Amino acid sequence: MIRLFLLVLALGSLGACTGLGTLRQASKPNDLYLLTPKSTFSSSLPRVQKQIVVQEPTATAAVNTDQIAIQPTPLQVQYLPRARWVDRAPLIVQALLVESYENSGKVAAVGRSTVGLRADYVIVPDLREFQGFVVSDVEGTKTIRVEVRMNIKIIDEFEDKIIASSSFREVVASASDSTPDLVKAFDDALGRTMRDAVEWSVRRINTHAANNQRSY
């Protein structure tokens, strides 16, 4: 009877230790990472006297998260341990696109779709790729390349129709597999993608507005 009691006590203690260890592991804080808006654009970019609204990008479930996605194989998605974006990736991209349009100095007004801004044009992004890919060269050396691919549609709110659509893609090799280097590669790839998307959309809106003079 005493042996049985001691066995139960030992198992209970082991279970408690295991649970405590799991709790401590789960309570370890995540490192949170920011990305930056684009602030440099072509000097030839025209100015448009129109109001633009940027919708939240659509994305797959693998990307629509605050976790940092890495694909070790084409058919597998994993996430960096104890590292997170400060928000879900689509919300980050939406906010940074708004800031990038503002930083261009070429748009009369720009905001997110949730602020109630009356739009002349709506930017509808689709975040197709936002992850790192593990690649191997002929010698078997593995590197991680970050790919950002985004499709942009421009909607004329007055006519309620798509006036232009294009896709933008950048791939940046990470200097190493450390999380700070990976985040820098994400920042570089996203920054180049946003620069191209902003410049293209401003030019398309400028051309469309010039060819469709009317009161909005």
PDB file of C-alpha atoms in Angstrom:
ATOM      1  CA  MET A   1       0.000   0.000   0.000  1.00  0.00           C
ATOM      2  CA  ILE A   2       2.832   2.356   0.861  1.00  0.00           C
ATOM      3  CA  ARG A   3       4.626   1.482  -2.389  1.00  0.00           C
ATOM      4  CA  LEU A   4       1.437   2.198  -4.355  1.00  0.00           C
ATOM      5  CA  PHE A   5       1.069   5.566  -2.611  1.00  0.00           C
ATOM      6  CA  LEU A   6       4.679   6.485  -3.389  1.00  0.00           C
ATOM      7  CA  LEU A   7       4.231   5.465  -7.034  1.00  0.00           C
ATOM      8  CA  VAL A   8       1.119   7.607  -7.400  1.00  0.00           C
ATOM      9  CA  LEU A   9       2.910  10.519  -5.701  1.00  0.00           C
ATOM     10  CA  ALA A  10       5.907  10.166  -8.026  1.00  0.00           C
ATOM     11  CA  LEU A  11       3.733  10.075 -11.132  1.00  0.00           C
ATOM     12  CA  GLY A  12       1.792  13.075  -9.906  1.00  0.00           C
ATOM     13  CA  SER A  13       4.993  15.019  -9.286  1.00  0.00           C
ATOM     14  CA  LEU A  14       6.313  14.090 -12.734  1.00  0.00           C
ATOM     15  CA  GLY A  15       3.083  15.229 -14.349  1.00  0.00           C
ATOM     16  CA  ALA A  16       3.227  18.499 -12.448  1.00  0.00           C
ATOM     17  CA  CYS A  17       6.823  19.101 -13.513  1.00  0.00           C
ATOM     18  CA  THR A  18       5.986  18.320 -17.111  1.00  0.00           C
ATOM     19  CA  GLY A  19       3.025  20.669 -17.052  1.00  0.00           C
ATOM     20  CA  LEU A  20       5.097  23.412 -15.421  1.00  0.00           C
ATOM     21  CA  GLY A  21       7.831  22.983 -18.012  1.00  0.00           C
ATOM     22  CA  THR A  22       5.314  23.211 -20.833  1.00  0.00           C
ATOM     23  CA  LEU A  23       3.775  26.291 -19.244  1.00  0.00           C
ATOM     24  CA  ARG A  24       7.184  27.958 -18.934  1.00  0.00           C
ATOM     25  CA  GLN A  25       7.991  27.114 -22.544  1.00  0.00           C
ATOM     26  CA  ALA A  26       4.661  28.527 -23.707  1.00  0.00           C
ATOM     27  CA  SER A  27       5.127  31.668 -21.637  1.00  0.00           C
ATOM     28  CA  LYS A  28       8.452  32.562 -23.239  1.00  0.00           C
ATOM     29  CA  PRO A  29       7.944  35.904 -24.983  1.00  0.00           C
ATOM     30  CA  ASN A  30       8.064  36.114 -28.758  1.00  0.00           C
ATOM     31  CA  ASP A  31      10.359  38.561 -30.482  1.00  0.00           C
ATOM     32  CA  LEU A  32       8.149  40.968 -32.455  1.00  0.00           C
ATOM     33  CA  TYR A  33       9.329  42.338 -35.791  1.00  0.00           C
ATOM     34  CA  LEU A  34       8.338  45.415 -37.769  1.00  0.00           C
ATOM     35  CA  LEU A  35       8.607  46.135 -41.471  1.00  0.00           C
ATOM     36  CA  THR A  36       9.065  49.588 -42.996  1.00  0.00           C
ATOM     37  CA  PRO A  37       7.212  51.627 -45.648  1.00  0.00           C
ATOM     38  CA  LYS A  38       8.860  52.764 -48.873  1.00  0.00           C
ATOM     39  CA  SER A  39       9.965  56.392 -48.887  1.00  0.00           C
ATOM     40  CA  THR A  40      11.926  56.870 -52.132  1.00  0.00           C
ATOM     41  CA  PHE A  41      10.216  57.062 -55.512  1.00  0.00           C
ATOM     42  CA  SER A  42      10.903  58.176 -59.068  1.00  0.00           C
ATOM     43  CA  SER A  43      11.172  61.956 -59.433  1.00  0.00           C
ATOM     44  CA  SER A  44       9.079  61.719 -62.611  1.00  0.00           C
ATOM     45  CA  LEU A  45       6.049  60.346 -60.774  1.00  0.00           C
ATOM     46  CA  PRO A  46       2.971  62.526 -61.560  1.00  0.00           C
ATOM     47  CA  ARG A  47       0.747  63.993 -58.870  1.00  0.00           C
ATOM     48  CA  VAL A  48      -2.884  62.894 -58.809  1.00  0.00           C
ATOM     49  CA  GLN A  49      -5.581  65.036 -57.199  1.00  0.00           C
ATOM     50  CA  LYS A  50      -7.637  62.007 -56.229  1.00  0.00           C
ATOM     51  CA  GLN A  51      -8.488  60.170 -53.042  1.00  0.00           C
ATOM     52  CA  ILE A  52      -7.306  56.570 -52.790  1.00  0.00           C
ATOM     53  CA  VAL A  53      -8.422  53.820 -50.433  1.00  0.00           C
ATOM     54  CA  VAL A  54      -6.274  50.735 -49.874  1.00  0.00           C
ATOM     55  CA  GLN A  55      -8.153  47.565 -48.984  1.00  0.00           C
ATOM     56  CA  GLU A  56      -6.747  44.852 -46.738  1.00  0.00           C
ATOM     57  CA  PRO A  57      -4.932  42.373 -48.996  1.00  0.00           C
ATOM     58  CA  THR A  58      -6.429  38.947 -49.463  1.00  0.00           C
ATOM     59  CA  ALA A  59      -4.071  36.058 -48.657  1.00  0.00           C
ATOM     60  CA  THR A  60      -3.986  32.326 -48.097  1.00  0.00           C
ATOM     61  CA  ALA A  61      -4.253  30.952 -44.571  1.00  0.00           C
ATOM     62  CA  ALA A  62      -0.516  30.182 -44.580  1.00  0.00           C
ATOM     63  CA  VAL A  63       0.265  33.889 -45.039  1.00  0.00           C
ATOM     64  CA  ASN A  64      -2.712  35.452 -43.233  1.00  0.00           C
ATOM     65  CA  THR A  65      -1.045  35.196 -39.821  1.00  0.00           C
ATOM     66  CA  ASP A  66       1.382  37.025 -37.565  1.00  0.00           C
ATOM     67  CA  GLN A  67       3.802  34.102 -37.832  1.00  0.00           C
ATOM     68  CA  ILE A  68       6.855  34.294 -40.100  1.00  0.00           C
ATOM     69  CA  ALA A  69       6.480  31.640 -42.767  1.00  0.00           C
ATOM     70  CA  ILE A  70       9.324  29.542 -44.183  1.00  0.00           C
ATOM     71  CA  GLN A  71       8.913  26.731 -46.719  1.00  0.00           C
ATOM     72  CA  PRO A  72      11.600  24.035 -46.300  1.00  0.00           C
ATOM     73  CA  THR A  73      10.051  22.233 -49.283  1.00  0.00           C
ATOM     74  CA  PRO A  74       7.560  23.371 -51.953  1.00  0.00           C
ATOM     75  CA  LEU A  75       4.802  21.401 -50.213  1.00  0.00           C
ATOM     76  CA  GLN A  76       5.495  22.321 -46.577  1.00  0.00           C
ATOM     77  CA  VAL A  77       5.072  25.507 -44.551  1.00  0.00           C
ATOM     78  CA  GLN A  78       6.728  26.061 -41.189  1.00  0.00           C
ATOM     79  CA  TYR A  79       7.025  29.104 -38.937  1.00  0.00           C
ATOM     80  CA  LEU A  80       9.983  30.604 -37.121  1.00  0.00           C
ATOM     81  CA  PRO A  81       9.915  29.708 -33.407  1.00  0.00           C
ATOM     82  CA  ARG A  82       9.440  32.538 -30.894  1.00  0.00           C
ATOM     83  CA  ALA A  83       9.325  35.186 -33.648  1.00  0.00           C
ATOM     84  CA  ARG A  84       6.248  37.031 -34.848  1.00  0.00           C
ATOM     85  CA  TRP A  85       5.225  40.003 -36.943  1.00  0.00           C
ATOM     86  CA  VAL A  86       3.600  42.777 -34.931  1.00  0.00           C
ATOM     87  CA  ASP A  87       0.295  42.003 -36.702  1.00  0.00           C
ATOM     88  CA  ARG A  88      -1.120  39.732 -39.368  1.00  0.00           C
ATOM     89  CA  ALA A  89       0.878  40.032 -42.581  1.00  0.00           C
ATOM     90  CA  PRO A  90      -2.016  41.427 -44.707  1.00  0.00           C
ATOM     91  CA  LEU A  91      -2.708  44.175 -42.153  1.00  0.00           C
ATOM     92  CA  ILE A  92       0.988  45.080 -42.058  1.00  0.00           C
ATOM     93  CA  VAL A  93       1.131  45.287 -45.855  1.00  0.00           C
ATOM     94  CA  GLN A  94      -2.047  47.404 -45.971  1.00  0.00           C
ATOM     95  CA  ALA A  95      -0.680  49.895 -43.434  1.00  0.00           C
ATOM     96  CA  LEU A  96       2.701  50.083 -45.173  1.00  0.00           C
ATOM     97  CA  LEU A  97       1.093  50.608 -48.575  1.00  0.00           C
ATOM     98  CA  VAL A  98      -0.896  53.533 -47.154  1.00  0.00           C
ATOM     99  CA  GLU A  99       2.295  55.016 -45.688  1.00  0.00           C
ATOM    100  CA  SER A 100       4.158  54.453 -48.944  1.00  0.00           C
ATOM    101  CA  TYR A 101       1.497  56.331 -50.937  1.00  0.00           C
ATOM    102  CA  GLU A 102       1.699  59.138 -48.390  1.00  0.00           C
ATOM    103  CA  ASN A 103       5.507  59.169 -48.575  1.00  0.00           C
ATOM    104  CA  SER A 104       5.385  59.518 -52.351  1.00  0.00           C
ATOM    105  CA  GLY A 105       3.803  62.950 -51.938  1.00  0.00           C
ATOM    106  CA  LYS A 106       1.887  62.356 -55.170  1.00  0.00           C
ATOM    107  CA  VAL A 107      -1.612  61.523 -53.896  1.00  0.00           C
ATOM    108  CA  ALA A 108      -4.187  64.035 -52.638  1.00  0.00           C
ATOM    109  CA  ALA A 109      -5.374  61.703 -49.865  1.00  0.00           C
ATOM    110  CA  VAL A 110      -5.012  58.043 -49.009  1.00  0.00           C
ATOM    111  CA  GLY A 111      -6.368  55.831 -46.265  1.00  0.00           C
ATOM    112  CA  ARG A 112      -7.443  52.335 -45.303  1.00  0.00           C
ATOM    113  CA  SER A 113     -10.853  50.981 -46.237  1.00  0.00           C
ATOM    114  CA  THR A 114     -11.927  51.046 -42.567  1.00  0.00           C
ATOM    115  CA  VAL A 115     -11.606  54.821 -42.054  1.00  0.00           C
ATOM    116  CA  GLY A 116     -14.662  55.804 -44.133  1.00  0.00           C
ATOM    117  CA  LEU A 117     -12.730  57.888 -46.659  1.00  0.00           C
ATOM    118  CA  ARG A 118     -14.726  58.655 -49.802  1.00  0.00           C
ATOM    119  CA  ALA A 119     -12.574  57.155 -52.529  1.00  0.00           C
ATOM    120  CA  ASP A 120     -12.100  58.095 -56.158  1.00  0.00           C
ATOM    121  CA  TYR A 121     -10.032  54.939 -56.662  1.00  0.00           C
ATOM    122  CA  VAL A 122      -9.673  51.750 -54.611  1.00  0.00           C
ATOM    123  CA  ILE A 123      -6.480  49.720 -54.500  1.00  0.00           C
ATOM    124  CA  VAL A 124      -7.261  46.002 -54.109  1.00  0.00           C
ATOM    125  CA  PRO A 125      -4.134  43.972 -53.253  1.00  0.00           C
ATOM    126  CA  ASP A 126      -3.809  40.206 -53.243  1.00  0.00           C
ATOM    127  CA  LEU A 127      -0.780  38.971 -51.295  1.00  0.00           C
ATOM    128  CA  ARG A 128       0.172  35.865 -53.291  1.00  0.00           C
ATOM    129  CA  GLU A 129       3.563  35.116 -51.684  1.00  0.00           C
ATOM    130  CA  PHE A 130       5.029  36.327 -48.395  1.00  0.00           C
ATOM    131  CA  GLN A 131       7.440  33.683 -47.161  1.00  0.00           C
ATOM    132  CA  GLY A 132      10.982  32.379 -47.273  1.00  0.00           C
ATOM    133  CA  PHE A 133      11.989  29.397 -49.397  1.00  0.00           C
ATOM    134  CA  VAL A 134      14.867  27.054 -48.597  1.00  0.00           C
ATOM    135  CA  VAL A 135      16.884  26.425 -51.764  1.00  0.00           C
ATOM    136  CA  SER A 136      19.989  24.306 -52.394  1.00  0.00           C
ATOM    137  CA  ASP A 137      22.704  24.923 -54.973  1.00  0.00           C
ATOM    138  CA  VAL A 138      24.529  22.209 -56.949  1.00  0.00           C
ATOM    139  CA  GLU A 139      26.944  21.706 -54.046  1.00  0.00           C
ATOM    140  CA  GLY A 140      24.101  21.183 -51.571  1.00  0.00           C
ATOM    141  CA  THR A 141      24.570  24.506 -49.790  1.00  0.00           C
ATOM    142  CA  LYS A 142      21.225  25.727 -48.480  1.00  0.00           C
ATOM    143  CA  THR A 143      20.124  29.349 -48.455  1.00  0.00           C
ATOM    144  CA  ILE A 144      16.815  31.063 -47.765  1.00  0.00           C
ATOM    145  CA  ARG A 145      15.279  33.372 -50.325  1.00  0.00           C
ATOM    146  CA  VAL A 146      12.369  35.564 -49.352  1.00  0.00           C
ATOM    147  CA  GLU A 147       9.686  36.042 -51.989  1.00  0.00           C
ATOM    148  CA  VAL A 148       7.026  38.734 -51.943  1.00  0.00           C
ATOM    149  CA  ARG A 149       4.468  38.649 -54.749  1.00  0.00           C
ATOM    150  CA  MET A 150       1.447  40.912 -54.827  1.00  0.00           C
ATOM    151  CA  ASN A 151      -1.284  41.442 -57.391  1.00  0.00           C
ATOM    152  CA  ILE A 152      -2.811  44.915 -57.520  1.00  0.00           C
ATOM    153  CA  LYS A 153      -6.160  45.888 -59.011  1.00  0.00           C
ATOM    154  CA  ILE A 154      -7.325  49.501 -59.357  1.00  0.00           C
ATOM    155  CA  ILE A 155     -11.061  50.134 -59.177  1.00  0.00           C
ATOM    156  CA  ASP A 156     -12.703  53.330 -60.419  1.00  0.00           C
ATOM    157  CA  GLU A 157     -15.306  53.894 -57.711  1.00  0.00           C
ATOM    158  CA  PHE A 158     -17.420  56.193 -59.910  1.00  0.00           C
ATOM    159  CA  GLU A 159     -17.865  53.573 -62.634  1.00  0.00           C
ATOM    160  CA  ASP A 160     -17.412  50.594 -60.270  1.00  0.00           C
ATOM    161  CA  LYS A 161     -15.039  48.775 -62.587  1.00  0.00           C
ATOM    162  CA  ILE A 162     -11.448  47.567 -62.673  1.00  0.00           C
ATOM    163  CA  ILE A 163      -9.318  49.901 -64.768  1.00  0.00           C
ATOM    164  CA  ALA A 164      -5.964  48.142 -64.376  1.00  0.00           C
ATOM    165  CA  SER A 165      -4.349  45.051 -62.884  1.00  0.00           C
ATOM    166  CA  SER A 166      -0.756  43.963 -62.531  1.00  0.00           C
ATOM    167  CA  SER A 167       1.491  41.682 -60.482  1.00  0.00           C
ATOM    168  CA  PHE A 168       4.680  42.651 -58.666  1.00  0.00           C
ATOM    169  CA  ARG A 169       7.320  40.236 -57.398  1.00  0.00           C
ATOM    170  CA  GLU A 170      10.674  40.475 -55.653  1.00  0.00           C
ATOM    171  CA  VAL A 171      13.015  37.765 -54.376  1.00  0.00           C
ATOM    172  CA  VAL A 172      15.784  38.616 -51.906  1.00  0.00           C
ATOM    173  CA  ALA A 173      18.377  36.173 -50.564  1.00  0.00           C
ATOM    174  CA  SER A 174      18.813  36.266 -46.795  1.00  0.00           C
ATOM    175  CA  ALA A 175      22.382  36.820 -45.575  1.00  0.00           C
ATOM    176  CA  SER A 176      21.925  33.903 -43.153  1.00  0.00           C
ATOM    177  CA  ASP A 177      19.239  31.793 -41.533  1.00  0.00           C
ATOM    178  CA  SER A 178      19.157  34.019 -38.420  1.00  0.00           C
ATOM    179  CA  THR A 179      15.829  35.699 -37.748  1.00  0.00           C
ATOM    180  CA  PRO A 180      17.142  39.316 -38.014  1.00  0.00           C
ATOM    181  CA  ASP A 181      18.671  38.577 -41.427  1.00  0.00           C
ATOM    182  CA  LEU A 182      15.479  36.898 -42.579  1.00  0.00           C
ATOM    183  CA  VAL A 183      13.398  39.887 -41.452  1.00  0.00           C
ATOM    184  CA  LYS A 184      15.728  42.247 -43.326  1.00  0.00           C
ATOM    185  CA  ALA A 185      15.242  40.162 -46.473  1.00  0.00           C
ATOM    186  CA  PHE A 186      11.455  40.400 -45.987  1.00  0.00           C
ATOM    187  CA  ASP A 187      11.770  44.172 -45.544  1.00  0.00           C
ATOM    188  CA  ASP A 188      13.872  44.580 -48.696  1.00  0.00           C
ATOM    189  CA  ALA A 189      11.605  42.388 -50.820  1.00  0.00           C
ATOM    190  CA  LEU A 190       8.413  44.055 -49.590  1.00  0.00           C
ATOM    191  CA  GLY A 191       9.897  47.538 -49.998  1.00  0.00           C
ATOM    192  CA  ARG A 192      10.829  46.942 -53.650  1.00  0.00           C
ATOM    193  CA  THR A 193       7.440  45.387 -54.350  1.00  0.00           C
ATOM    194  CA  MET A 194       5.585  48.336 -52.806  1.00  0.00           C
ATOM    195  CA  ARG A 195       7.728  50.876 -54.666  1.00  0.00           C
ATOM    196  CA  ASP A 196       6.875  49.283 -58.009  1.00  0.00           C
ATOM    197  CA  ALA A 197       3.186  48.895 -57.089  1.00  0.00           C
ATOM    198  CA  VAL A 198       2.830  52.502 -55.895  1.00  0.00           C
ATOM    199  CA  GLU A 199       4.584  54.001 -58.934  1.00  0.00           C
ATOM    200  CA  TRP A 200       2.605  51.844 -61.377  1.00  0.00           C
ATOM    201  CA  SER A 201      -0.759  52.587 -59.743  1.00  0.00           C
ATOM    202  CA  VAL A 202      -0.161  56.349 -59.468  1.00  0.00           C
ATOM    203  CA  ARG A 203       0.718  56.493 -63.160  1.00  0.00           C
ATOM    204  CA  ARG A 204      -2.306  54.420 -64.155  1.00  0.00           C
ATOM    205  CA  ILE A 205      -4.649  56.538 -62.032  1.00  0.00           C
ATOM    206  CA  ASN A 206      -3.159  59.721 -63.473  1.00  0.00           C
ATOM    207  CA  THR A 207      -3.683  58.495 -67.044  1.00  0.00           C
ATOM    208  CA  HIS A 208      -7.218  57.265 -66.346  1.00  0.00           C
ATOM    209  CA  ALA A 209      -8.240  60.490 -64.586  1.00  0.00           C
ATOM    210  CA  ALA A 210      -6.852  62.611 -67.431  1.00  0.00           C
ATOM    211  CA  ASN A 211      -8.859  60.606 -69.964  1.00  0.00           C
ATOM    212  CA  ASN A 212     -12.039  60.703 -67.889  1.00  0.00           C
ATOM    213  CA  GLN A 213     -12.539  64.310 -66.829  1.00  0.00           C
ATOM    214  CA  ARG A 214     -15.679  64.549 -64.701  1.00  0.00           C
ATOM    215  CA  SER A 215     -16.943  65.616 -61.300  1.00  0.00           C
ATOM    216  CA  TYR A 216     -16.668  62.838 -58.703  1.00  0.00           C
TER     217      TYR A 216
END
